[in-house]
Coordinates of C-alpha atoms in Angstrom, one line a residue:
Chain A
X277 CA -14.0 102.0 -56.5
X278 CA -13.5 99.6 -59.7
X279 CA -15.5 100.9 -62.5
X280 CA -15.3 99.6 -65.8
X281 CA -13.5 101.5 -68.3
X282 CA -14.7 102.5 -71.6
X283 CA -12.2 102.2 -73.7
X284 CA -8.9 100.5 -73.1
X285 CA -5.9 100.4 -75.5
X286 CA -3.2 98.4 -75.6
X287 CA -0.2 98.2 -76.8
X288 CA -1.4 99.8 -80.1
X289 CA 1.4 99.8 -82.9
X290 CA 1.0 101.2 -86.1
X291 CA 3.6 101.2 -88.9
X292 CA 3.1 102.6 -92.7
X293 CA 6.2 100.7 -94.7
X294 CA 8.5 100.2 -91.2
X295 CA 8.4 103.6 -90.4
X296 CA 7.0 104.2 -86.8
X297 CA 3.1 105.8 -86.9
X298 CA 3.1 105.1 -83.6
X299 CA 4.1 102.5 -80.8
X300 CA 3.3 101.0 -78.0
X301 CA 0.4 102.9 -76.7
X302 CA -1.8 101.8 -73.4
X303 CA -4.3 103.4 -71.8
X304 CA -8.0 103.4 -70.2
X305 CA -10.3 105.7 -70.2
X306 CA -13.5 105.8 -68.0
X307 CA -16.3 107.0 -68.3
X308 CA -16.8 110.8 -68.6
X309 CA -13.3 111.2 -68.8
X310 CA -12.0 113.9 -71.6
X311 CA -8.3 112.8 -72.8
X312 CA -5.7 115.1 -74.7
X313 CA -3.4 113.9 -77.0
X314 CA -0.8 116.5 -78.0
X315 CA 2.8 116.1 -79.9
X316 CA 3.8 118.0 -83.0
X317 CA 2.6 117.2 -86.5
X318 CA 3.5 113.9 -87.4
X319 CA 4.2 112.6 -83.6
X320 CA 1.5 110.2 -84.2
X321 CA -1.7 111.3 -82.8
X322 CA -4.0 111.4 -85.4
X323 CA -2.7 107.9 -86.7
X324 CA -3.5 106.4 -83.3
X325 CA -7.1 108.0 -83.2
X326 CA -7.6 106.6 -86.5
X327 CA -6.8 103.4 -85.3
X328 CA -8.8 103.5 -82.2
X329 CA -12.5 104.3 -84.0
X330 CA -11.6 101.7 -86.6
X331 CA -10.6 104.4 -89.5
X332 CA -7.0 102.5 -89.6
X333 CA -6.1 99.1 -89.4
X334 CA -2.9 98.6 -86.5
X335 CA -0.3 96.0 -86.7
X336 CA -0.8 94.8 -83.2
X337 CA -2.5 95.8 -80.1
X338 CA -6.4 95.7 -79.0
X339 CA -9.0 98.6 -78.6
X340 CA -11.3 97.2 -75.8
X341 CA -14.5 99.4 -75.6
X342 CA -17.4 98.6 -73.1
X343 CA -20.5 97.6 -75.3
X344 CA -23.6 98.1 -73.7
X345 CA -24.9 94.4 -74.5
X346 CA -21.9 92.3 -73.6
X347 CA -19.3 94.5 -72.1
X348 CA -15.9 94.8 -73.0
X349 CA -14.9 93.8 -76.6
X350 CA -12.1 94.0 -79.2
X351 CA -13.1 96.1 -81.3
X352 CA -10.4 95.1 -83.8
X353 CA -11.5 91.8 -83.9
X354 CA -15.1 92.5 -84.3
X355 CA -16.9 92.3 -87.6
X356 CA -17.4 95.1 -89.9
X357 CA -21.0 95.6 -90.1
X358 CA -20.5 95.6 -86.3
X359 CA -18.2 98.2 -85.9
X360 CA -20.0 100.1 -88.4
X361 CA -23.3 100.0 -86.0
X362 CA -20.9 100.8 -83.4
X363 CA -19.6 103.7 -85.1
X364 CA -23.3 104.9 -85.9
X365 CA -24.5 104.4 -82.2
X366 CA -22.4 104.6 -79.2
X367 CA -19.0 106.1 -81.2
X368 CA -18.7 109.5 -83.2
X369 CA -16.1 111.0 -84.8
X370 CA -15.3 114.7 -85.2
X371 CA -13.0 115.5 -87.9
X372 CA -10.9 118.6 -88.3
X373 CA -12.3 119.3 -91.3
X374 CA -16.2 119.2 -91.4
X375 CA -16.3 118.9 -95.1
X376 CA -15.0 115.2 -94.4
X377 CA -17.8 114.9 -91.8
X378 CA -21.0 116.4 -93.3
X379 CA -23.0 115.4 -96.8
X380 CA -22.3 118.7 -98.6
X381 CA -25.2 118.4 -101.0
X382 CA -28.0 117.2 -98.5
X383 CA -29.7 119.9 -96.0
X384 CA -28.3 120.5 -92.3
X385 CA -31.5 119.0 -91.1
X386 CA -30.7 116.0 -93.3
X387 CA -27.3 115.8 -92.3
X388 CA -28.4 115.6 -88.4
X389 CA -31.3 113.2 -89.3
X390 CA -29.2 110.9 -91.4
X391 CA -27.5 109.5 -88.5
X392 CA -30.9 108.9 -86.7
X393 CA -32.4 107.2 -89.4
X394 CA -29.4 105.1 -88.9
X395 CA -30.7 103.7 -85.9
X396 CA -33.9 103.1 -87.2
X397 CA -36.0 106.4 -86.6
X398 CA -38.4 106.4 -89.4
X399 CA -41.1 109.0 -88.2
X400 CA -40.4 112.0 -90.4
X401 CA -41.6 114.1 -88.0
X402 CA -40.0 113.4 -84.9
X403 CA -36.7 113.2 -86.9
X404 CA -36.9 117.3 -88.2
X405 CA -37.7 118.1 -84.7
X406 CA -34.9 116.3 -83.5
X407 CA -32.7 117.5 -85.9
X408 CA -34.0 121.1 -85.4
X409 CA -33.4 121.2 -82.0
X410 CA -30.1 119.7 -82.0
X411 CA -29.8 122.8 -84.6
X412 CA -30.6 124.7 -81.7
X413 CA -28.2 123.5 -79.1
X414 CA -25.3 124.0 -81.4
X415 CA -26.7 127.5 -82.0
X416 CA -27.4 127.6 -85.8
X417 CA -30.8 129.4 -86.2
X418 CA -33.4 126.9 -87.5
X419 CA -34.5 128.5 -89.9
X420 CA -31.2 127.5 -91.7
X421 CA -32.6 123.6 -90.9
X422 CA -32.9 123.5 -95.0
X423 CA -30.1 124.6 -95.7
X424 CA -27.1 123.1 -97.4
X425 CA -24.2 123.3 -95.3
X426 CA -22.2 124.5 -98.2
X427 CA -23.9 127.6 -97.6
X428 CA -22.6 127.8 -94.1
X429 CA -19.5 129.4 -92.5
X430 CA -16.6 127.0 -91.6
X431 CA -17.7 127.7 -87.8
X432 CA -21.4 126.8 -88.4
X433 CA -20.2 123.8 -90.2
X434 CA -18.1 122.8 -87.1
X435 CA -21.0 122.9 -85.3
X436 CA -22.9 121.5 -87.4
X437 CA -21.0 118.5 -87.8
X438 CA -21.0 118.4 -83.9
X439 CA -24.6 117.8 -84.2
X440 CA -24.4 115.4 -86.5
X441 CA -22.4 113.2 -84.4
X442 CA -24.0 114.0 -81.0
X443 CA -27.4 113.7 -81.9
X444 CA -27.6 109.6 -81.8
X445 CA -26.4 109.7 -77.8
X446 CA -23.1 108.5 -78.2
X447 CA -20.9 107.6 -75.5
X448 CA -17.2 108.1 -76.9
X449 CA -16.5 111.0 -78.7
X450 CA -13.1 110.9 -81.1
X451 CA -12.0 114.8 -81.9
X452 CA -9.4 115.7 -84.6
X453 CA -7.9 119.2 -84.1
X454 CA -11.9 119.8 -83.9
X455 CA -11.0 123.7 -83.3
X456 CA -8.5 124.2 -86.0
X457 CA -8.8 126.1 -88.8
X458 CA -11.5 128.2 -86.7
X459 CA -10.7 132.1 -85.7
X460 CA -10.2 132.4 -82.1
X461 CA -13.6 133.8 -81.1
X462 CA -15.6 130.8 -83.1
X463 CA -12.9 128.4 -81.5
X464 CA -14.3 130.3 -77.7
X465 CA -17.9 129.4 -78.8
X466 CA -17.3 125.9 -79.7
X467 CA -14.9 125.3 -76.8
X468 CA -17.8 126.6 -75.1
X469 CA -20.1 124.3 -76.6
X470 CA -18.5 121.3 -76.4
X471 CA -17.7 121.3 -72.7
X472 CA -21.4 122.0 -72.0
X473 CA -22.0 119.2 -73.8
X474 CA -19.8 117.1 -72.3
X475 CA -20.9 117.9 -69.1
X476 CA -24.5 117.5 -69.6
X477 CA -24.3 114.2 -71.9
X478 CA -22.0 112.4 -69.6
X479 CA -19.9 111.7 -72.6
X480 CA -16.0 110.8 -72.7
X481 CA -13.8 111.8 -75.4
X482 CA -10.4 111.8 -77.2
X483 CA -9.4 115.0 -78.5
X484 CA -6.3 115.4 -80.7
X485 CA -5.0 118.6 -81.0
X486 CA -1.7 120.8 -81.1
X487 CA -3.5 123.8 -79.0
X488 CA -2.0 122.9 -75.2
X489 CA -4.9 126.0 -74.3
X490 CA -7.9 124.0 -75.9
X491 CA -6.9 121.0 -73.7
X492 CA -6.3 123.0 -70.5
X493 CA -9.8 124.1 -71.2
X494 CA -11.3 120.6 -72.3
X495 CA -9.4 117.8 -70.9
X496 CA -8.9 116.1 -67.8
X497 CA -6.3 114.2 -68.5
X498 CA -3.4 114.4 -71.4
X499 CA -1.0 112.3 -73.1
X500 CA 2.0 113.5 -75.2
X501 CA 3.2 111.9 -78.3
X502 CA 6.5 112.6 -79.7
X503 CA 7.6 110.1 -83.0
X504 CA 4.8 107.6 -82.7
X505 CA 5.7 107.0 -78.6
X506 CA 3.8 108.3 -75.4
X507 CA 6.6 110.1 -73.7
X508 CA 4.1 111.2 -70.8
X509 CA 1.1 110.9 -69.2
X510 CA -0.8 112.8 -66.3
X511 CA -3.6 115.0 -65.1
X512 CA -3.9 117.7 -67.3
X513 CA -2.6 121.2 -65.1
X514 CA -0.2 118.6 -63.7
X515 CA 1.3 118.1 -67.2
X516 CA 0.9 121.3 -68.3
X517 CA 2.5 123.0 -65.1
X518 CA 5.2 120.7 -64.3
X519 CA 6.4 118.6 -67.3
X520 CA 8.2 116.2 -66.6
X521 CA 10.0 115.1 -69.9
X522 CA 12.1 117.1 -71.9
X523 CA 9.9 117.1 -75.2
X524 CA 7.0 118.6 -72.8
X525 CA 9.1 121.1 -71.6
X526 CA 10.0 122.4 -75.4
X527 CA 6.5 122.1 -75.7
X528 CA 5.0 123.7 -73.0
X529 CA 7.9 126.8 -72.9
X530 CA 7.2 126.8 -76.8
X531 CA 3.9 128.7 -76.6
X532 CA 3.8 132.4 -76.9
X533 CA 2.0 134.0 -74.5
X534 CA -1.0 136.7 -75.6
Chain B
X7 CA -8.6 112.4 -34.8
X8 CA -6.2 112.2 -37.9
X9 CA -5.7 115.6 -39.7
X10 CA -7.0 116.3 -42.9
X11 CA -3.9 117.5 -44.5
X12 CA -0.6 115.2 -44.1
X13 CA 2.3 116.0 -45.3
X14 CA 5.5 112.8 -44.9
X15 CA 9.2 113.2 -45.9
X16 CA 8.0 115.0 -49.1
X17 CA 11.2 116.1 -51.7
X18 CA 10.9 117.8 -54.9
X19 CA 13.4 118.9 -57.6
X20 CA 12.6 120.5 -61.1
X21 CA 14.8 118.9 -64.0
X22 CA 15.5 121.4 -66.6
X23 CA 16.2 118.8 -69.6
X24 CA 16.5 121.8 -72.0
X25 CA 18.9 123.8 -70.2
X26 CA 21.9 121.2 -69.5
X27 CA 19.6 118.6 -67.4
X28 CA 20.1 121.2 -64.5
X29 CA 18.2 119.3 -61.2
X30 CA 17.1 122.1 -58.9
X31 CA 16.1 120.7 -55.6
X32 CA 13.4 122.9 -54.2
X33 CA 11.9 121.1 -51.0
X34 CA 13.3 117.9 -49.0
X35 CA 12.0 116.4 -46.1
X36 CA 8.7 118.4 -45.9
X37 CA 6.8 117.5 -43.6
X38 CA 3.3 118.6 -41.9
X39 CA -0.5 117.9 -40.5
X40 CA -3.3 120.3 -40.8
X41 CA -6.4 119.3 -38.9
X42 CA -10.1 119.9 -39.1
X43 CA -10.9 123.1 -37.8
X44 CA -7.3 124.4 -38.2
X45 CA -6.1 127.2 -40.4
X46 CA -2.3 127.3 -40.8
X47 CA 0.0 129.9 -43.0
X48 CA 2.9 129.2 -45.1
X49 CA 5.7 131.9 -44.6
X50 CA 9.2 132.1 -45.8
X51 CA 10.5 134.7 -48.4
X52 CA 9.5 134.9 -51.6
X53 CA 11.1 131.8 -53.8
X54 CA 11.2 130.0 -50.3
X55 CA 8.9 127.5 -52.1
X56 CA 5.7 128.3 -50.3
X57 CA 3.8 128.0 -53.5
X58 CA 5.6 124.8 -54.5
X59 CA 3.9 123.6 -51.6
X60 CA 0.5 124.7 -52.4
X61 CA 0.5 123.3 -55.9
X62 CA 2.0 120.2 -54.8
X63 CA -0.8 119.8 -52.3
X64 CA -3.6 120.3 -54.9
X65 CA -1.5 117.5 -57.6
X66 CA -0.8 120.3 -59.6
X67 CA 2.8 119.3 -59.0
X68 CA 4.5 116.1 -58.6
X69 CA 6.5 114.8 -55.9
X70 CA 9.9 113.0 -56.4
X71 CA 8.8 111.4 -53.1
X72 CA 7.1 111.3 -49.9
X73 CA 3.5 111.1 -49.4
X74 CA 0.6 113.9 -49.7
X75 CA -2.8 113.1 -48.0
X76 CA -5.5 114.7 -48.1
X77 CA -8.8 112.9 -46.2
X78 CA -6.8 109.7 -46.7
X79 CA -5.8 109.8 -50.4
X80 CA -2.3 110.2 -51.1
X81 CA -2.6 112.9 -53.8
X82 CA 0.9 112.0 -55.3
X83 CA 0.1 108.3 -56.0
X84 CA -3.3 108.9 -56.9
X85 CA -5.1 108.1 -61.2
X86 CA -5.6 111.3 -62.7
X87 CA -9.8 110.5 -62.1
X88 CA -9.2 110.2 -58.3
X89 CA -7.6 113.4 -58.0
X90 CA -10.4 115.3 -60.3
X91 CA -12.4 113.6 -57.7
X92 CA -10.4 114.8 -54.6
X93 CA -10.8 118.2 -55.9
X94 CA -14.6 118.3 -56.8
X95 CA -15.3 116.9 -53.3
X96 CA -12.6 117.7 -51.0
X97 CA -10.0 119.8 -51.8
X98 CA -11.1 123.5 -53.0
X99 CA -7.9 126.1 -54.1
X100 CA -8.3 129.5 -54.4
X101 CA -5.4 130.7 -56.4
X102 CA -4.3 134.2 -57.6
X103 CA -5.9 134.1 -61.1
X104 CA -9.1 133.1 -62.1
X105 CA -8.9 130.8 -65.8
X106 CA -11.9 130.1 -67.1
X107 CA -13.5 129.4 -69.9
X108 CA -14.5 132.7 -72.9
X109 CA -18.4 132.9 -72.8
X110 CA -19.4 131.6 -69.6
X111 CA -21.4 133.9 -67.0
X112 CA -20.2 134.6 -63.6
X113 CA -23.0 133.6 -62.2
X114 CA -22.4 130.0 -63.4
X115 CA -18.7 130.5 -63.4
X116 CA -19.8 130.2 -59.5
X117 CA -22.2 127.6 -59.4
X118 CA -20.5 125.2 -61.3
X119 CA -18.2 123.4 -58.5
X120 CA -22.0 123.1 -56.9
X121 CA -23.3 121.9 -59.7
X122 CA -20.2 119.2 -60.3
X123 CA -21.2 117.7 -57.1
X124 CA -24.8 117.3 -57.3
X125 CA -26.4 120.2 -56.2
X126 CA -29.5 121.4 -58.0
X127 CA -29.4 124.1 -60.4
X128 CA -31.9 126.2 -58.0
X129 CA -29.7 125.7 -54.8
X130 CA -26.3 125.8 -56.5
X131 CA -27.6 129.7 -58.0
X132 CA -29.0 131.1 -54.7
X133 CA -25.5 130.0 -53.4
X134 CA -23.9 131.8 -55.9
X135 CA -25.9 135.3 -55.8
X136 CA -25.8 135.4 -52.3
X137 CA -21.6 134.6 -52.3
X138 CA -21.4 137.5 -55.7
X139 CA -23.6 139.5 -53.2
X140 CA -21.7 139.4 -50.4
X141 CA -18.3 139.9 -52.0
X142 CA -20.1 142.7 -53.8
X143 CA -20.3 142.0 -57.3
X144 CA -22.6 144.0 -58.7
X145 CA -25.7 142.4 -59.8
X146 CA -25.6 143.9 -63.2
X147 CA -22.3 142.1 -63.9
X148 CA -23.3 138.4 -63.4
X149 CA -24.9 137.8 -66.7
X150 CA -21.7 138.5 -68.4
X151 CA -18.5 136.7 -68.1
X152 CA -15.7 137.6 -66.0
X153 CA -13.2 137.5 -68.2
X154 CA -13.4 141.2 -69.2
X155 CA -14.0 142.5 -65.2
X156 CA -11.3 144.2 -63.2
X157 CA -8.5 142.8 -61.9
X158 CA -10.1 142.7 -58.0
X159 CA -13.3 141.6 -59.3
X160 CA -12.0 138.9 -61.0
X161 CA -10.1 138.0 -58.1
X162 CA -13.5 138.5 -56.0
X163 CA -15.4 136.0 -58.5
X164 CA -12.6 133.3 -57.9
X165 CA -12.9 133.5 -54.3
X166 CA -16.9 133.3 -55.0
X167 CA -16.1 130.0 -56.6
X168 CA -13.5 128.9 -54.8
X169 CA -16.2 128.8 -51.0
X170 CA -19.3 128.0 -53.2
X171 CA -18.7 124.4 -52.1
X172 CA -18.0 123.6 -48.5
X173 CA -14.7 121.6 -48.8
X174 CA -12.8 119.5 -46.1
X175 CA -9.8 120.7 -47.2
X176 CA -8.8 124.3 -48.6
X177 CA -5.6 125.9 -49.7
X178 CA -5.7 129.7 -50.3
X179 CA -2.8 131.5 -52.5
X180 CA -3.2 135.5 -51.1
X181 CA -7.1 135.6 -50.8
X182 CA -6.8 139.0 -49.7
X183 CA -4.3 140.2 -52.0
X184 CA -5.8 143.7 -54.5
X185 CA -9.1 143.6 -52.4
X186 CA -10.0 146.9 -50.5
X187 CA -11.1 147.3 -47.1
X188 CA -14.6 146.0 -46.8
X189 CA -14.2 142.9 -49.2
X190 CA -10.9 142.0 -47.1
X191 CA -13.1 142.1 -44.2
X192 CA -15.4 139.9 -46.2
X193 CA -12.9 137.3 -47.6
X194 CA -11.8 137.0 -44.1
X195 CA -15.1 136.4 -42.1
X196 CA -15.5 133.5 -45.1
X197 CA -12.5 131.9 -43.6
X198 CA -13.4 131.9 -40.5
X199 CA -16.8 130.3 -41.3
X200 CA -14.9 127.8 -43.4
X201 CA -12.8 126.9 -40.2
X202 CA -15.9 127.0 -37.9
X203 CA -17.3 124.8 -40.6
X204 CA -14.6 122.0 -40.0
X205 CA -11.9 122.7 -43.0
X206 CA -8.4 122.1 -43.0
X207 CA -7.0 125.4 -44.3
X208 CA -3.5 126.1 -45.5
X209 CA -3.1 129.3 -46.7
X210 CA -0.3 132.1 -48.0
X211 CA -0.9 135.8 -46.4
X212 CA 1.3 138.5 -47.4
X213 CA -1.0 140.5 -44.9
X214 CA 0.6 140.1 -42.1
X215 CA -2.8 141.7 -40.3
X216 CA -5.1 139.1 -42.1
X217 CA -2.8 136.2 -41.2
X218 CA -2.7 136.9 -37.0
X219 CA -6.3 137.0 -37.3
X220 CA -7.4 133.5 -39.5
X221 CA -4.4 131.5 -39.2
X222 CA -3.9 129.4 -35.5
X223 CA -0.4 128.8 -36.4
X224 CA 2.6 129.2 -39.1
X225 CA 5.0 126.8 -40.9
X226 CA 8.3 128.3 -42.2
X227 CA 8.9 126.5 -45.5
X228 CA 12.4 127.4 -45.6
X229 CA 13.1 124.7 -43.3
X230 CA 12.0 122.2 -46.1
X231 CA 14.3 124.1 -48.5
X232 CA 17.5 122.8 -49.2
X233 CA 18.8 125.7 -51.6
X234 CA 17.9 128.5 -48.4
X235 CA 18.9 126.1 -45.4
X236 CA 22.3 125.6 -46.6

């Protein structure tokens, strides 16, 4: 079975000054797919998501993803206004924290609409009751639709930032430690969330994240990172259960068990 | 007809890279068929490697070498994707614990391998009730998520899920193990429909009782062990 993938990476090198951000990096991801990428802070993973939704610019490498007009392109060597379309439409980024991904001042139905309107949806309308039930799905009460999410706990504004980014249909979904910072019962509910969402949307994403339980819950697959190189790859349990490189090992031994 | 399950010149060793770069060889030259219809137990004494064996069958485990195929698809070669797909199609496990997700309700904690392979919500549910029925859950309990149940009904909602889909190929890790009479009686008669059904089942019984009566023949893993053989 040869299906196109929907994002391929390679050999992805990043460097800030000659030190290493990361190196070397290949992979494809299909679609559907969930990918982890674990490693310490500083290993490299967040600098290589960056550079995969366009946020940084690599030193070398290419970031194929599978346009639905004319199939697989560079998405480094596309043009800005492009990528920025891309990154309103098919791509969506979750940050760790959702103060970097929300409008603070504007309304939580706003914040949800604002994405819509930036694929031309103009019917007021149609747009609150989008943005109302996408409230819904992500279980904030919608009465809180007007709202600013200022006003909302860090969990709500997880989710609401989830929203935000979901609402437009996208088809890749970059995650940055999108559960830290949360207590572990909000993290359950989002965790929760998410892989219904997944599920239902058909969606593929990269999650970056330091929590080896979050990805045993939400990944398929995994990488590890350790200094700015891809020390393994595999099927997630497979990974998890039987490391096969020493860094993995620390890693996986490293967590203390509840 | 070519067995389900095929097993060729497998080894396996476990590198310890933090302790010294210790190699500890746990299985060489395994090697062994299970075919449709056929139920067969893993024996040898505890830390023979019987449950190496199991996890290396599902691709929870890697081989150093050797070849692992299940309906055709050598599970130790295989992308990451084709093995998810193995295992939403063909390859069920039934293992000791049941992980899942905080939040989520028994009743679709059951439905969901149904549901991953294109069953309809409606048919995928009545499956589930009447499998939580049968292994008697109690009705009450299927709203809520197993996560805070007993031990044996935990155990009872992972064998739920593990025969909600009918797969080719099953591997079973002590499916009668903390279950009381009438459930073990249960688990068992879901076996033998399995078999009946056409699955290739490789399974671990403690219960020596429960392993004469499912199990057409046994495969002593020691002989695959080189730490016990010598």
């Amino acid at each position: 079975m040869s299906v196109t993938p929907l994002l391929e990476v390679q050999d992805l090198t990043k460097t800030y000054n000659g030190r290493i951000g990361c190196q070397n990096v290949s992979f494809r991801l299909y679609p559907g797919e969930v990918m982890g990428i674990v490693g310490e802070s500083g290993s490299g993973k967040s600098t290589l998501l960056n550079c995969m939704a366009g946020h940084l610019a690599p030193d070398s490498g290419k970031v194929l993803f599978d346009t639905r007009v004319d199939g697989p392109r560079d998405t480094l060597a596309m043009s800005e206004p492009e990528r920025r379309m891309l990154g309103r439409t098919d791509w969506a980024f979750v940050h760790q924290n959702p103060r970097d991904g929300l409008r603070m001042r504007i309304s939580a139905g706003g914040n949800v609409g604002e994405r819509l309107m930036a694929v031309g949806a103009r019917h007021y309308g149609t747009i609150r009751d989008a943005a109302g039930d996408w409230l819904e799905r992500v279980e904030i009460a919608t009465d809180r639709i007007d709202d600013r999410p200022a006003q909302f706990s860090g969990g709500m504004q997880q989710r609401l930032q989830i929203a935000r980014n979901l609402v437009s249909g996208p088809r890749l979904v970059f995650m940055d430690e999108p559960t830290g910072g949360l207590d572990v019962s909000v993290q359950a509910r989002l965790l929760d969330l998410l892989r219904g969402l997944v599920r239902t949307m058909g969606l593929s994403a990269i999650i970056v994240t330091h929590d080896l339980a979050v990805v045993r819950l939400l990944a398929d697959r995994l990488m590890v990172m350790k200094s700015g190189d891809v020390v393994e790859t595999g099927l997630t349990d497979q990974v998890l259960d039987d490391p096969q490189h020493g860094y993995t090992q620390l890693l996986v031994s490293s967590v203390l068990q509840v | 007809m070519s067995p389900i399950i095929k097993v060729e010149d497998l080894a396996k060793n476990f590198t310890l890279h933090n302790q010294g770069g210790t190699v500890i060889p746990v299985i060489e030259d395994g090697a062994f068929a299970v075919e449709a219809g056929e139920c067969v137990a893993l024996t040898g004494v505890s830390g023979a490697g019987k449950s190496t064996v199991m996890r290396i069958l599902y691709g929870n485990y890697l081989a150093q070498s050797g070849k692992v195929e299940i309906a055709g698809v050598d599970i130790t070669k295989a992308e990451p994707r084709d093995v998810l797909a193995l295992r939403r199609e063909t390859l069920g496990y039934v293992s000791q614990f049941l992980r899942v997700v905080p939040r989520v309700a028994t009743l679709d904690v059951v439905s969901e391998p149904l549901l991953a392979v294109g069953k309809s919500e409606e048919e995928a549910r009545e499956r589930a009730r009447d499998l939580l029925t049968r292994l008697r859950i109690p009705e009450r309990l299927w709203s809520l998520s197993p996560t805070t149940f007993s031990g044996g009904e935990q155990q009872r909602v992972n064998i739920a899920r593990g025969f909600a889909h009918t797969y080719p190929a099953l591997l079973l890790d002590e499916p009668t193990a903390s279950l009381d009479k009438e459930n073990r009686e249960t688990v068992l008669s879901l076996i033998e429909e399995a078999k009946a059904g056409g699955a290739a089942i490789v399974g671990i019984f403690h219960d020596v009782a429960a392993r004469e009566r499912v199990c057409d023949r046994e495969i002593d893993v020691t002989q695959f062990t080189p730490s016990l053989a010598a």
